[in-house]
Amino acid sequence: MQGRFKRDGSAPAEQEPRGGTDRGSSPQHAQNPGPAAAGDNGDRAQRPGPTPGGGEEPGTPAPSRGPSDTGSRIALRNWRISTRLVSLLALPVVAATSLGGLRINESMTDMQQLEHMQLLTQMTKQATSLAQALQVERDQSAGPLSNGSKATDYKVSQPREKTDRAKDAFLDATNEIGDFEGDDALESIHASVAQIASQLGDIRSIRKSAYEKDAPSLNTIDQYSQLITSLLSLSQDMAQATSNPDMIKRTRALAAFSSAKEYASIQRAIIAAALPGGSVKEPHLNENDKQFGSNALDKETRAISSFKAIYGSTGESAVDLMAPLDNGNNPEINAANMYAKHILDTPNGIDGARVRSYMDWYDQSSTKIDAMKTIETTLLSDMEAKARELREASQREAIINGAVILIVLGVSLVGAFVVARSMIRSLRRLQDTATRVAQDRLPELVKQLSETDPQDVDTSVESVGVHSRDEIGQVAAAFDDVHREAVRLAAEQALLRGNVNAMFTNLSRRSQGLIQRQLSLISELESREADPDQLSSLFKLDHLATRMRRNGENLLVLAGEEPGRRWTRPVPLVDVLRAAASEVEQYERIELSAVPATEVAGRVVNDLVHLLAELLENATSFSSPQTKVRVTGHALPDGRVLVEIHDTGIGLSPEDLAAINERLAQPPTVDVSVSRRMGLFVVGRLSLRHGIRIQLRPSDSGGTTALVMLPVDVAHGGKQPPSKQGPGQQPGGAPGGLLAGNGNGNGSAGGQRPGGGPGGPRSEELS
């Protein structure tokens, strides 16, 4: 044979028996596309659907197992799901919504009122402080200004400075009102504060004209009084911000006492402005001022009476609170009251009284004002304490309401849990069983049916175990029936696939045997034929028989079988390419170039020749007969070898390329559609068997390029790659693409016709 060795392993010295790897043609081997050697990786998606198992013979329907004792119809587990859901949700929702809504709404209202009360309490304290500062400024400056002192006098400027500081503090407190939109109470408070702030802007004009010469003192006193009255009216707004009766009474009592204090302060200012001091030696009280002061004296008495009545209605006695103001307890207060009454209520008035300076009167009357200021501060403190007490009470009530709601919800949820427990148990059992069947039992059973004889596999089905008359029990029973039917169908399908694979294998083996005998006979005739024309015809017949043998081997790949024998020694890559080219009808169009000097592992030779032959057949079939199909090889730096097959055909669309590459990477399950693209399926299966990567991409010159990446253990005969580059390889590796690096290779092995014999290729030769 002159060094020739056949691809099918006819030379005993070059062959290695497959041993136990050949599964043979027994029908008990159902097709499992891509066994371990084919690189299928046991992907579940490649199997024909999840077909569960049953305990009966394939083809025999499994009897339905009805539910056992389901109990009484009125038992909780037999309620309809809609009834259970209504019972589960109605009780806690209705109870929580009705009780919680009322309680929470009431608590929110109280909390909002208390927030208003706290704000008003702070503002009232600031307003009272400002009112007291205005009273001191008005009363203390009345004597000096009425007797000709300048506004720069210390007795005038000092109280004004204190008033300005109190005014700034009050205005700062008003900024804490914040957003009042949608809140009527805050809106009312804001309106009052805005009005007072506007009035406070007039204080400069009041000071400028305060106690002018030959002008009634009541003009200045009334202007101050209007500001003070506006400030004291804020306490009335507090009564509008709360619905608590006790708090309303306290705010009214504070307003009454503050009015009494203001009337007492007016008397102090009028008398101080009328008394002499400094260079002035005679008193000067006109009738209007006297009448104005007399009215203030009467109003003070009525305001004190009103305060005692309102304050007494709160349950507390005003006697102890008003004790410092009683005439018998403090001689200074008693003397001031008598002096004021004598001046303002007697006909002689100030002319019949003992002449004294305004400073003596201011000091004496201030004793009473200070005592009233102390009482006013006490009332404010009591209001603040009461507001704090109400806030704490509201918080306690809110906590109690929340606790009650939680208790009601807890009781409701316990009842709902009892109702839902029976349904949840059945649903969980059904869910767990269905999950185990879908993820574990069914795939394992399908795998066993695919790898062994279905008659040797236990196809019994375990019931879900939910026996009730409700919808869950009916679903569980239906699931058991579906499970048994799926197992029965899986067993039948596995048996059918095994029979089909057995037929494929037997037909392929028989046809290969006949083709091998035909090739042997043709080889014998070729060796004895001398006529060139006859020899050329024999070569064509030899080539046709080789292609028929490859088609027969496709049936073995479809059946999941492997070649019965392998080469034991590595074979040069160029010889593998030539052998693949010799199996293509238009072999003369194939041109080899730049093939690296590397060897292919013997175990892969037959499959690699088959794979490359299918790709070359595709390239020649879908390109013009006048063009060449160029085959190049590149040795990569990492030891892999890239084989490129270029054609100049019409090319493929991006969608078709993506679909073909997907099928090459993950060959589909064998069905009727596979027979239409048998070559594509065979290439994918053979590549997965040996870890060879294949991809199609558009060619730069038009047409399509097939990239075949040989791994290291294939490209170097099962050995480690050499440390230096092989002949014909340029630095940089293969051309760019998804499977190779950048660069190009220009070899010197191209241009030879595959086969090497005169008149055509020798189809059984590799070199």
mmCIF file of C-alpha atoms in Angstrom, residues 1-18 564-572 575 599-606 764 766-767:
data_model
loop_
_atom_site.group_PDB
_atom_site.id
_atom_site.type_symbol
_atom_site.label_atom_id
_atom_site.label_comp_id
_atom_site.label_asym_id
_atom_site.label_seq_id
_atom_site.Cartn_x
_atom_site.Cartn_y
_atom_site.Cartn_z
ATOM 1 C CA MET A 1 0.000 0.000 0.000
ATOM 2 C CA GLN A 2 3.149 2.230 -0.074
ATOM 3 C CA GLY A 3 2.662 3.618 3.410
ATOM 4 C CA ARG A 4 -1.060 4.108 3.035
ATOM 5 C CA PHE A 5 -3.333 3.528 6.052
ATOM 6 C CA LYS A 6 -7.064 3.513 5.891
ATOM 7 C CA ARG A 7 -9.297 5.882 7.896
ATOM 8 C CA ASP A 8 -11.520 3.040 9.073
ATOM 9 C CA GLY A 9 -8.538 1.335 10.690
ATOM 10 C CA SER A 10 -7.877 -1.598 8.329
ATOM 11 C CA ALA A 11 -4.183 -1.690 9.330
ATOM 12 C CA PRO A 12 -4.033 -3.677 12.582
ATOM 13 C CA ALA A 13 -0.732 -2.154 13.672
ATOM 14 C CA GLU A 14 -2.240 1.357 13.704
ATOM 15 C CA GLN A 15 -5.391 0.573 15.649
ATOM 16 C CA GLU A 16 -6.556 0.497 19.204
ATOM 17 C CA PRO A 17 -9.666 -1.437 20.246
ATOM 18 C CA ARG A 18 -12.371 0.733 21.814
ATOM 19 C CA GLY A 564 -15.575 1.274 16.817
ATOM 20 C CA ARG A 565 -11.799 1.859 16.443
ATOM 21 C CA ARG A 566 -9.338 4.694 16.872
ATOM 22 C CA TRP A 567 -5.832 5.512 15.774
ATOM 23 C CA THR A 568 -3.154 4.873 18.359
ATOM 24 C CA ARG A 569 -0.534 7.277 17.021
ATOM 25 C CA PRO A 570 -0.760 10.997 16.204
ATOM 26 C CA VAL A 571 -1.348 12.001 12.572
ATOM 27 C CA PRO A 572 -0.044 15.238 10.970
ATOM 28 C CA ASP A 575 -2.807 14.709 6.351
ATOM 29 C CA GLU A 599 -0.063 16.450 14.840
ATOM 30 C CA VAL A 600 -3.582 15.431 15.802
ATOM 31 C CA ALA A 601 -4.156 12.950 18.636
ATOM 32 C CA GLY A 602 -4.980 9.513 17.255
ATOM 33 C CA ARG A 603 -8.222 9.204 19.246
ATOM 34 C CA VAL A 604 -9.604 12.276 17.460
ATOM 35 C CA VAL A 605 -8.433 11.603 13.889
ATOM 36 C CA ASN A 606 -11.548 9.835 12.539
ATOM 37 C CA GLU A 764 -8.903 5.949 2.019
ATOM 38 C CA LEU A 766 -4.295 10.187 4.825
ATOM 39 C CA SER A 767 -0.887 10.829 3.251
#
